Coordinates of C-alpha atoms in Angstrom, one line a residue:
M1 CA 3.6 16.6 -16.9
D2 CA -0.1 15.8 -17.5
T3 CA -2.0 14.8 -14.4
I4 CA -5.3 12.9 -13.8
L5 CA -6.9 14.0 -10.6
I6 CA -8.8 11.5 -8.4
I7 CA -11.3 12.8 -6.0
D8 CA -11.6 10.5 -3.1
F9 CA -15.1 9.7 -1.6
G10 CA -13.7 7.2 0.9
S11 CA -13.4 3.9 -1.2
Q12 CA -10.7 1.4 -0.2
Y13 CA -10.0 1.2 -3.9
T14 CA -9.1 4.9 -4.5
Q15 CA -5.4 4.4 -4.4
L16 CA -5.9 1.4 -6.8
I17 CA -7.4 3.8 -9.3
A18 CA -4.3 6.0 -8.9
R19 CA -2.1 3.0 -9.6
R20 CA -4.0 1.8 -12.7
I21 CA -3.7 5.3 -14.1
R22 CA 0.0 5.2 -13.6
E23 CA 0.2 1.8 -15.3
L24 CA -0.7 3.9 -18.3
H25 CA 2.4 6.0 -17.6
V26 CA 0.2 9.0 -16.7
Y27 CA 0.7 10.8 -13.4
S28 CA -2.3 10.7 -11.0
E29 CA -2.8 12.3 -7.7
I30 CA -5.5 12.1 -5.1
L31 CA -7.5 14.8 -3.3
P32 CA -10.1 14.3 -0.6
W33 CA -13.6 15.2 -1.7
D34 CA -13.7 18.3 0.4
A35 CA -10.3 19.7 -0.7
P36 CA -10.3 23.5 -1.6
G37 CA -10.4 24.4 -5.2
E38 CA -6.9 25.8 -5.0
S39 CA -5.6 22.3 -4.5
M40 CA -7.1 21.1 -7.9
A41 CA -6.0 24.3 -9.7
A42 CA -2.4 23.7 -8.7
L43 CA -2.4 20.3 -10.3
K44 CA -4.0 21.5 -13.7
P45 CA -5.5 18.1 -14.4
R46 CA -6.3 16.8 -17.9
G47 CA -9.2 14.7 -16.4
I48 CA -10.9 14.0 -13.1
I49 CA -12.1 10.6 -11.8
L50 CA -14.6 10.4 -8.9
S51 CA -13.9 7.4 -6.7
G52 CA -16.5 5.1 -5.2
G53 CA -17.3 5.3 -1.4
P54 CA -19.2 3.6 1.4
S55 CA -21.9 6.3 1.8
S56 CA -25.4 6.8 0.2
V57 CA -25.7 10.2 -1.5
Y58 CA -28.7 10.8 0.8
D59 CA -26.9 10.1 4.0
E60 CA -26.6 13.1 6.3
G61 CA -23.2 14.7 5.7
A62 CA -22.5 12.4 2.7
P63 CA -19.5 13.4 0.5
S64 CA -20.6 15.7 -2.3
I65 CA -19.1 17.1 -5.5
Q66 CA -17.7 20.5 -5.1
P67 CA -18.6 23.2 -7.6
Y68 CA -15.1 23.7 -8.9
I69 CA -15.1 20.1 -10.3
L70 CA -17.8 20.8 -12.8
Q71 CA -16.4 24.2 -13.5
A72 CA -12.9 22.8 -14.5
G73 CA -14.1 22.1 -18.0
V74 CA -12.1 18.8 -18.3
P75 CA -13.4 15.2 -18.8
I76 CA -15.0 13.7 -15.7
L77 CA -15.5 9.9 -14.9
G78 CA -17.7 8.9 -11.9
I79 CA -17.1 5.4 -10.5
C80 CA -19.9 3.8 -8.5
Y81 CA -20.6 6.4 -5.7
G82 CA -18.9 9.0 -8.0
M83 CA -21.5 8.2 -10.7
Q84 CA -24.4 8.6 -8.2
A85 CA -22.9 11.9 -6.8
L86 CA -22.7 13.1 -10.5
T87 CA -26.3 12.0 -11.2
R88 CA -27.6 13.9 -8.1
I89 CA -25.8 17.1 -8.7
L90 CA -26.8 17.2 -12.4
G91 CA -30.5 16.7 -11.7
G92 CA -30.9 12.9 -12.0
Q93 CA -32.3 10.6 -9.4
V94 CA -30.7 8.0 -7.2
I95 CA -32.8 5.4 -5.2
P96 CA -32.0 2.4 -2.9
A97 CA -31.5 -0.6 -5.1
G98 CA -34.2 -3.3 -4.8
E99 CA -31.6 -5.9 -5.5
K100 CA -28.1 -4.9 -4.2
E101 CA -25.1 -6.1 -6.1
F102 CA -21.8 -7.0 -4.4
G103 CA -19.5 -9.1 -6.6
P104 CA -19.3 -10.4 -10.2
S105 CA -21.8 -9.3 -12.7
Q106 CA -22.3 -8.7 -16.4
I107 CA -23.2 -5.5 -18.4
R108 CA -24.3 -5.1 -22.0
V109 CA -23.2 -2.1 -24.0
K110 CA -26.5 -0.5 -25.3
Q111 CA -25.0 1.9 -27.7
A112 CA -21.5 2.6 -29.2
N113 CA -19.5 5.1 -27.2
R114 CA -16.1 6.4 -26.6
L115 CA -15.7 4.9 -23.1
I116 CA -16.7 1.2 -23.1
P117 CA -16.0 -1.3 -26.0
D118 CA -19.0 -2.8 -27.6
G119 CA -20.2 -6.2 -26.4
V120 CA -21.1 -8.0 -23.1
H121 CA -18.5 -7.5 -20.2
D122 CA -17.8 -9.2 -17.0
V123 CA -17.6 -6.5 -14.3
W124 CA -17.2 -6.1 -10.5
M125 CA -20.2 -4.5 -8.8
S126 CA -20.4 -3.1 -5.2
H127 CA -23.4 -0.8 -4.7
G128 CA -26.6 -0.6 -2.5
D129 CA -28.1 2.4 -4.5
R130 CA -28.7 2.7 -8.1
I131 CA -29.6 5.3 -10.7
D132 CA -33.3 5.6 -11.4
E133 CA -33.2 8.6 -13.7
I134 CA -30.1 9.9 -15.5
P135 CA -29.6 13.7 -15.9
A136 CA -30.9 15.5 -18.9
G137 CA -28.5 15.3 -21.9
F138 CA -27.0 11.9 -20.9
S139 CA -27.4 8.6 -22.7
I140 CA -27.5 5.1 -21.3
L141 CA -24.2 3.4 -22.3
A142 CA -24.7 0.0 -20.7
E143 CA -27.2 -2.0 -18.7
N144 CA -27.9 -5.2 -16.8
P145 CA -31.1 -6.7 -15.4
S146 CA -30.8 -5.3 -11.9
C147 CA -29.0 -2.1 -12.9
P148 CA -30.6 -0.5 -16.0
F149 CA -28.2 2.5 -15.9
A150 CA -24.9 0.6 -15.5
A151 CA -23.1 3.4 -17.4
M152 CA -24.1 6.8 -18.7
G153 CA -22.4 9.5 -20.7
N154 CA -22.6 12.9 -22.3
D155 CA -20.1 13.0 -25.1
E156 CA -20.5 16.8 -25.6
K157 CA -19.5 17.5 -22.0
K158 CA -17.2 14.6 -21.8
I159 CA -18.8 13.5 -18.5
Y160 CA -19.3 9.7 -17.9
G161 CA -20.3 7.5 -15.1
V162 CA -20.0 3.7 -14.5
Q163 CA -21.7 1.8 -11.7
F164 CA -19.1 -0.9 -11.7
H165 CA -15.5 -0.7 -10.7
P166 CA -13.2 -0.7 -13.8
E167 CA -10.0 -0.4 -11.4
V168 CA -10.2 -4.0 -10.0
R169 CA -8.8 -7.1 -11.8
H170 CA -12.3 -8.6 -11.5
T171 CA -13.4 -6.3 -14.4
P172 CA -11.2 -7.9 -17.2
R173 CA -11.6 -5.0 -19.6
G174 CA -11.4 -2.3 -16.9
M175 CA -8.0 -1.1 -17.9
E176 CA -9.2 -0.6 -21.4
I177 CA -12.0 1.6 -20.2
L178 CA -9.6 3.6 -18.1
R179 CA -7.2 3.9 -20.9
R180 CA -10.0 5.2 -23.2
F181 CA -10.9 7.8 -20.6
V182 CA -7.3 8.9 -19.7
L183 CA -5.6 8.8 -23.1
D184 CA -8.4 9.2 -25.8
I185 CA -11.1 11.3 -24.0
S186 CA -8.8 13.3 -21.6
T187 CA -5.9 13.3 -24.1
A188 CA -3.2 12.9 -21.4
S189 CA 0.3 12.2 -22.5
A190 CA 2.2 9.2 -21.1
G191 CA 5.1 10.9 -19.4
W192 CA 5.2 9.1 -16.0
T193 CA 8.4 7.1 -16.1
S194 CA 11.1 6.2 -13.6
T195 CA 13.1 9.2 -14.8
S196 CA 10.1 11.6 -14.2
M197 CA 9.5 10.0 -10.8
I198 CA 13.1 10.7 -9.7
D199 CA 12.9 14.2 -11.0
L200 CA 9.5 14.9 -9.2
A201 CA 10.7 13.3 -5.9
V202 CA 14.1 15.3 -5.9
E203 CA 12.4 18.6 -6.7
R204 CA 9.8 18.0 -3.9
I205 CA 12.6 17.4 -1.4
Q206 CA 14.6 20.4 -2.5
N207 CA 11.5 22.7 -2.4
Q208 CA 10.5 21.4 1.1
V209 CA 13.9 21.4 2.9
G210 CA 15.8 24.2 1.2
D211 CA 19.4 24.4 2.7
A212 CA 18.5 22.3 5.8
H213 CA 20.2 19.1 7.0
L214 CA 18.4 15.8 6.9
L215 CA 18.5 12.5 8.8
S216 CA 17.3 9.4 7.0
A217 CA 15.8 6.4 8.9
V218 CA 17.1 3.3 7.3
S219 CA 15.5 -0.2 7.9
G220 CA 17.3 -2.2 5.3
G221 CA 14.1 -2.6 3.1
V222 CA 13.6 -1.2 -0.3
D223 CA 11.3 1.7 0.7
S224 CA 13.8 3.3 3.2
S225 CA 16.7 2.5 0.9
V226 CA 15.2 4.3 -2.1
A227 CA 14.0 7.2 0.0
T228 CA 17.6 7.6 1.4
A229 CA 19.0 7.4 -2.2
L230 CA 16.5 10.1 -3.4
A231 CA 17.3 12.3 -0.4
A232 CA 21.1 11.9 -1.1
R233 CA 20.6 13.0 -4.7
A234 CA 18.6 16.0 -3.5
V235 CA 20.9 17.4 -0.7
G236 CA 24.2 15.5 -1.0
E237 CA 26.4 15.8 1.9
R238 CA 23.6 17.4 4.1
L239 CA 22.2 13.9 4.6
N240 CA 23.0 11.5 7.4
A241 CA 21.5 8.1 7.8
V242 CA 20.8 6.0 10.9
F243 CA 19.8 2.3 11.3
V244 CA 18.1 1.5 14.6
D245 CA 18.5 -2.1 15.9
H246 CA 15.2 -2.4 17.9
G247 CA 15.7 -6.1 18.8
L248 CA 12.8 -7.1 16.4
L249 CA 15.0 -7.8 13.4
R250 CA 15.2 -10.8 11.1
K251 CA 18.1 -13.1 11.4
N252 CA 21.4 -11.3 10.6
E253 CA 19.6 -8.2 9.5
R254 CA 21.9 -5.7 11.2
Q255 CA 24.9 -7.2 9.6
Y256 CA 23.3 -7.0 6.2
V257 CA 22.3 -3.4 6.5
E258 CA 25.8 -2.3 7.6
Q259 CA 27.4 -4.1 4.8
A260 CA 25.1 -2.4 2.3
F261 CA 25.2 1.2 3.6
L262 CA 28.6 1.8 5.1
P263 CA 30.3 1.7 1.6
L264 CA 27.6 4.0 0.3
M265 CA 27.7 6.7 3.1
G266 CA 30.7 6.0 5.1
E267 CA 30.9 8.1 8.3
R268 CA 27.5 9.5 7.6
F269 CA 25.9 6.2 8.5
V270 CA 25.6 4.9 11.9
C271 CA 23.9 1.9 13.6
I272 CA 22.3 2.5 17.1
D273 CA 21.4 -0.5 19.4
A274 CA 18.2 0.5 21.1
S275 CA 16.9 -3.0 21.6
E276 CA 16.5 -2.7 25.4
W277 CA 14.5 0.5 25.1
F278 CA 12.0 -0.9 22.5
L279 CA 11.6 -4.3 24.3
H280 CA 11.1 -2.6 27.6
G281 CA 8.3 -0.5 26.0
L282 CA 6.7 -3.5 24.6
E283 CA 6.5 -5.6 27.8
R284 CA 3.1 -7.2 28.4
V285 CA 1.7 -5.3 25.3
T286 CA -0.4 -7.6 23.2
D287 CA -2.8 -5.3 21.3
P288 CA -1.3 -4.6 17.8
E289 CA -2.4 -1.0 17.5
I290 CA -0.7 -0.3 20.9
K291 CA 2.5 -2.1 19.7
R292 CA 2.7 0.1 16.6
R293 CA 2.2 3.3 18.6
V294 CA 4.8 2.3 21.1
I295 CA 7.3 1.5 18.3
G296 CA 6.4 4.6 16.4
E297 CA 7.1 6.9 19.3
T298 CA 10.2 5.0 20.4
F299 CA 11.6 5.3 16.9
I300 CA 11.2 9.0 16.9
R301 CA 12.7 9.5 20.3
V302 CA 15.8 7.6 19.1
F303 CA 16.0 9.6 16.0
E304 CA 15.7 12.9 17.9
N305 CA 18.4 11.9 20.3
H306 CA 20.8 11.1 17.4
A307 CA 19.8 14.3 15.6
R308 CA 20.7 16.4 18.6
S309 CA 24.0 14.7 18.7
L310 CA 24.6 15.7 15.0
G311 CA 23.3 19.3 15.4
K312 CA 21.7 21.3 12.6
V313 CA 19.3 18.4 11.7
D314 CA 15.7 19.7 11.0
Y315 CA 14.2 16.8 8.9
L316 CA 13.7 13.1 9.2
V317 CA 13.5 11.1 6.0
Q318 CA 11.0 8.2 6.0
G319 CA 10.3 5.5 3.5
T320 CA 6.5 5.9 3.8
I321 CA 4.7 4.6 0.7
Y322 CA 1.0 4.7 -0.5
P323 CA -0.2 1.5 1.1
D324 CA 1.0 2.6 4.5
V325 CA -1.0 5.7 4.1
V326 CA -4.1 3.9 2.8
E327 CA -4.4 1.5 5.7
S328 CA -3.6 4.0 8.3
S329 CA -6.2 6.4 6.7
A330 CA -4.3 9.5 7.6
P331 CA -6.7 12.5 7.9
D332 CA -5.0 14.4 5.1
R333 CA -5.6 11.7 2.5
N334 CA -9.1 10.4 2.7
K335 CA -12.1 9.5 4.8
A336 CA -11.8 5.7 4.3
A337 CA -11.9 3.3 7.4
R338 CA -8.7 2.9 9.2
I339 CA -7.4 -0.7 8.6
K340 CA -4.5 -0.6 10.9
T341 CA -2.2 2.2 12.2
H342 CA 1.2 2.1 10.6
H343 CA 4.0 3.0 13.0
N344 CA 5.4 5.6 10.6
V345 CA 1.9 7.2 9.8
G346 CA -0.7 7.1 12.4
G347 CA 1.7 5.8 15.1
L348 CA 3.9 8.9 15.2
P349 CA 3.8 11.1 18.3
K350 CA 2.3 14.5 18.0
D351 CA 5.1 16.3 19.7
M352 CA 7.8 15.6 17.3
N353 CA 10.9 17.9 17.0
L354 CA 11.8 16.7 13.5
K355 CA 9.8 17.6 10.4
L356 CA 9.1 14.6 8.1
V357 CA 10.4 14.2 4.5
E358 CA 8.5 11.4 2.8
P359 CA 9.8 11.2 -0.9
L360 CA 7.8 8.1 -1.6
R361 CA 4.5 9.0 0.1
Y362 CA 2.6 8.9 -3.2
F363 CA 4.5 6.0 -4.8
F364 CA 3.4 2.4 -5.0
K365 CA 5.8 -0.5 -4.2
D366 CA 6.4 -1.4 -7.9
E367 CA 7.2 2.2 -8.6
V368 CA 9.7 2.4 -5.7
R369 CA 11.5 -0.5 -7.1
L370 CA 11.6 1.0 -10.6
V371 CA 13.0 4.1 -9.0
G372 CA 15.6 2.1 -7.1
E373 CA 16.8 0.3 -10.2
A374 CA 17.0 3.5 -12.1
L375 CA 19.1 5.0 -9.3
G376 CA 21.5 2.2 -9.6
L377 CA 20.9 0.6 -6.2
P378 CA 22.0 -3.1 -5.9
K379 CA 19.4 -5.6 -7.3
E380 CA 19.5 -7.6 -4.2
L381 CA 18.6 -4.4 -2.1
V382 CA 15.8 -3.4 -4.6
W383 CA 14.1 -6.8 -4.6
R384 CA 14.6 -7.7 -0.9
Q385 CA 11.7 -9.2 0.9
P386 CA 9.6 -6.4 2.5
F387 CA 10.0 -6.2 6.1
P388 CA 7.6 -4.0 8.3
G389 CA 9.2 -1.1 10.3
P390 CA 7.8 -2.6 13.6
G391 CA 9.7 -5.7 12.6
L392 CA 8.8 -9.0 14.2
A393 CA 6.6 -7.3 16.8
V394 CA 3.6 -7.6 14.4
R395 CA 4.5 -11.2 13.5
C396 CA 4.9 -12.3 17.0
L397 CA 1.3 -12.3 18.0
G398 CA 0.6 -11.9 21.7
E399 CA 3.2 -11.1 24.3
I400 CA 6.7 -10.2 23.1
T401 CA 9.6 -11.8 24.8
V402 CA 13.3 -12.4 23.9
E403 CA 12.6 -16.2 23.8
R404 CA 9.5 -15.9 21.5
L405 CA 11.3 -13.5 19.2
E406 CA 14.2 -15.8 18.8
R407 CA 11.8 -18.7 18.1
L408 CA 10.1 -16.7 15.4
R409 CA 13.4 -15.4 13.9
S410 CA 14.7 -19.0 13.5
A411 CA 11.4 -20.2 11.8
D412 CA 11.3 -17.2 9.6
A413 CA 15.0 -17.9 8.5
I414 CA 14.2 -21.4 7.7
F415 CA 11.2 -20.5 5.6
T416 CA 13.2 -17.8 3.7
E417 CA 16.1 -20.2 3.1
E418 CA 13.8 -22.9 1.6
L419 CA 11.9 -20.5 -0.7
T420 CA 15.3 -19.2 -1.9
L421 CA 16.6 -22.7 -2.6
A422 CA 13.5 -23.6 -4.5
G423 CA 13.5 -20.3 -6.6
W424 CA 10.1 -19.2 -5.2
L425 CA 11.0 -15.6 -4.2
K426 CA 10.2 -12.9 -6.7
T427 CA 13.3 -11.2 -7.9
T428 CA 12.5 -9.1 -11.0
S429 CA 9.9 -6.7 -12.2
S430 CA 8.6 -8.8 -15.0
G431 CA 7.4 -12.5 -15.2
E432 CA 7.4 -14.6 -12.0
E433 CA 3.8 -13.6 -11.5
D434 CA 3.2 -16.7 -9.3
R435 CA 6.3 -16.3 -7.2
A436 CA 6.1 -15.0 -3.6
A437 CA 6.6 -11.1 -3.5
Q438 CA 6.5 -11.4 0.3
A439 CA 6.9 -14.4 2.5
F440 CA 7.5 -14.8 6.2
A441 CA 6.6 -16.7 9.4
V442 CA 4.2 -15.8 12.2
L443 CA 4.3 -17.0 15.8
L444 CA 0.8 -17.6 17.1
P445 CA -0.2 -17.2 20.7
V446 CA -1.6 -20.7 20.6
R447 CA -0.4 -23.9 21.8
S448 CA -1.2 -27.3 20.4
V449 CA -0.7 -30.9 21.6
G450 CA 1.9 -32.9 19.7
V451 CA 4.1 -36.0 20.2
M452 CA 7.9 -36.0 19.8
G453 CA 9.9 -39.1 20.6
D454 CA 6.9 -40.8 22.1
H455 CA 6.4 -37.8 24.5
R456 CA 3.5 -35.5 24.7
T457 CA 4.4 -31.9 23.8
Y458 CA 2.3 -28.7 24.2
Q459 CA 4.0 -26.0 22.2
E460 CA 3.5 -23.0 20.0
V461 CA 2.2 -22.8 16.4
V462 CA 3.9 -21.2 13.5
A463 CA 1.9 -19.9 10.5
L464 CA 3.6 -19.4 7.1
R465 CA 2.5 -16.5 4.9
A466 CA 3.5 -16.2 1.2
V467 CA 1.7 -13.9 -1.2
S468 CA 2.0 -13.0 -4.9
T469 CA 1.3 -9.4 -5.8
D470 CA 2.7 -6.4 -7.9
D471 CA 1.4 -3.5 -5.9
F472 CA 0.7 -4.8 -2.4
M473 CA -2.7 -3.1 -2.4
T474 CA -4.2 -6.5 -3.3
A475 CA -2.5 -9.9 -3.0
D476 CA -3.3 -13.6 -3.5
W477 CA -1.7 -16.4 -1.5
A478 CA 1.2 -18.1 -3.3
R479 CA 0.5 -21.6 -4.5
L480 CA 3.7 -23.1 -3.1
P481 CA 4.5 -26.7 -4.0
D482 CA 3.4 -29.4 -1.4
D483 CA 6.9 -30.7 -1.0
L484 CA 8.3 -27.3 -0.3
L485 CA 5.8 -26.7 2.4
A486 CA 6.3 -30.1 3.9
R487 CA 10.1 -29.7 3.9
T488 CA 9.9 -26.2 5.6
A489 CA 7.4 -27.5 8.2
N490 CA 9.5 -30.6 9.0
R491 CA 12.6 -28.3 9.5
I492 CA 10.8 -25.8 11.8
V493 CA 9.4 -28.5 14.0
N494 CA 12.7 -30.3 14.3
E495 CA 15.1 -27.3 14.4
V496 CA 13.1 -24.6 16.4
P497 CA 12.6 -25.3 20.1
G498 CA 9.2 -24.8 21.4
V499 CA 7.3 -25.2 18.1
N500 CA 5.4 -28.4 17.3
R501 CA 2.9 -27.4 14.5
V502 CA 3.0 -25.4 11.3
V503 CA 0.1 -24.1 9.2
Y504 CA -0.2 -22.3 5.9
D505 CA -2.2 -19.0 5.4
I506 CA -4.4 -19.2 2.3
T507 CA -6.1 -15.9 2.7
S508 CA -6.0 -13.2 0.0
K509 CA -5.9 -9.4 0.5
P510 CA -8.8 -8.3 0.8
P511 CA -10.3 -9.8 2.9
G512 CA -7.1 -10.2 4.9
T513 CA -4.0 -7.9 5.1
I514 CA -0.6 -9.3 4.2
E515 CA 0.6 -8.9 7.7
W516 CA -1.3 -10.6 10.5
E517 CA -1.2 -7.4 12.7

């Protein structure tokens, strides 16, 4: 299967580049900029893309292009910092921009070329440095008033650079530019399908675990369900599954998971009630990073105890996906800034007795769902609303108590019910672009004054969050109808004790994240 290699210089959009390539049905994989040459050689890439990054090429210790990249003899595309790094190593000059560009801009194609269609294009810029002199043998492909070298190229060597970001939606013809590089210039074949995804994941599991026995951590969400199904296909009867009730679940979550998995796995599936253990560890904890670490470690200890009771279990299967890894900035992936520690990535304890198997670690959410459908999992399971592993702990801001959790659980159930009745939850892979791909309630550690039955109240606030997205790397707030929001707010205030105010979150990602913590 043909591969496009992406070299990561620390951009928050690196995984978005990977996803755009996969939208072209071409497999892509990411390596940190300082990975050894053997890592690239093993992938045998048809082309290489150099990502953007937060550094200046002249910073001390700034990421640089390793010699093996230029020696690979395959087409190269540098994006933003990647273009500047290319320029410097090939003998050009990079200088601080007199006028920095962060946001929408326009470029004009200066000469016909294989990479960028002719004309004037809206693009997304994000750079503080700019090219002052392009390397010998290169041509200026596009320009704008503040960036005279907006794109450059050497057709003979098939090396190109663009100062803008083609991977973001704010560059409307960015996908066409990437398509030209991947399919036309790199001549990669479009073989990345749900069937090849399954084959690759199963092969990786089998190569990793050999004849060992596995324990799968099931949460009831699509990620852990698909990971479990892949592991079952890879090792068969050598897989057991466990669902941990940590006391931080949605309403009726435990019953739903038991009904879904008992028929599939029978005696090899168990449910463990560890709610007292988790809630005790979270007493008086308000910092979200500490919450995730406490939950991550407690999960592992529960899994280890269960694994010992089974015997012969060496591996733990987790539903970790790309966005988890990106936001946690795990050290084996890239040098990007940590956004938050995911309980199943950066929140895991160092002294684990179980080795991790993560079949979906390099999959995006939409790919996970495609795989789930191809594996024959029930539609309602594949298209369930995502639910974080730490559960309501990261939606119950501030101190976690049984009373506050029940308050949040009730508000969340009302919101989900109203969205379902109104047909506003996304349930398919096509269409429904404006529908909510994820929606939930958040309980804030804030009290507000209200009036109920002519009496003054001083109670907590619930925030509603609903986003439309297809990859969960970026997201926009869902434009829910006013009457739906009004009906939901009215029910929450009237039916949930201790809440007297409801607000709606209209923040996109970025700058926000989908979850509040």
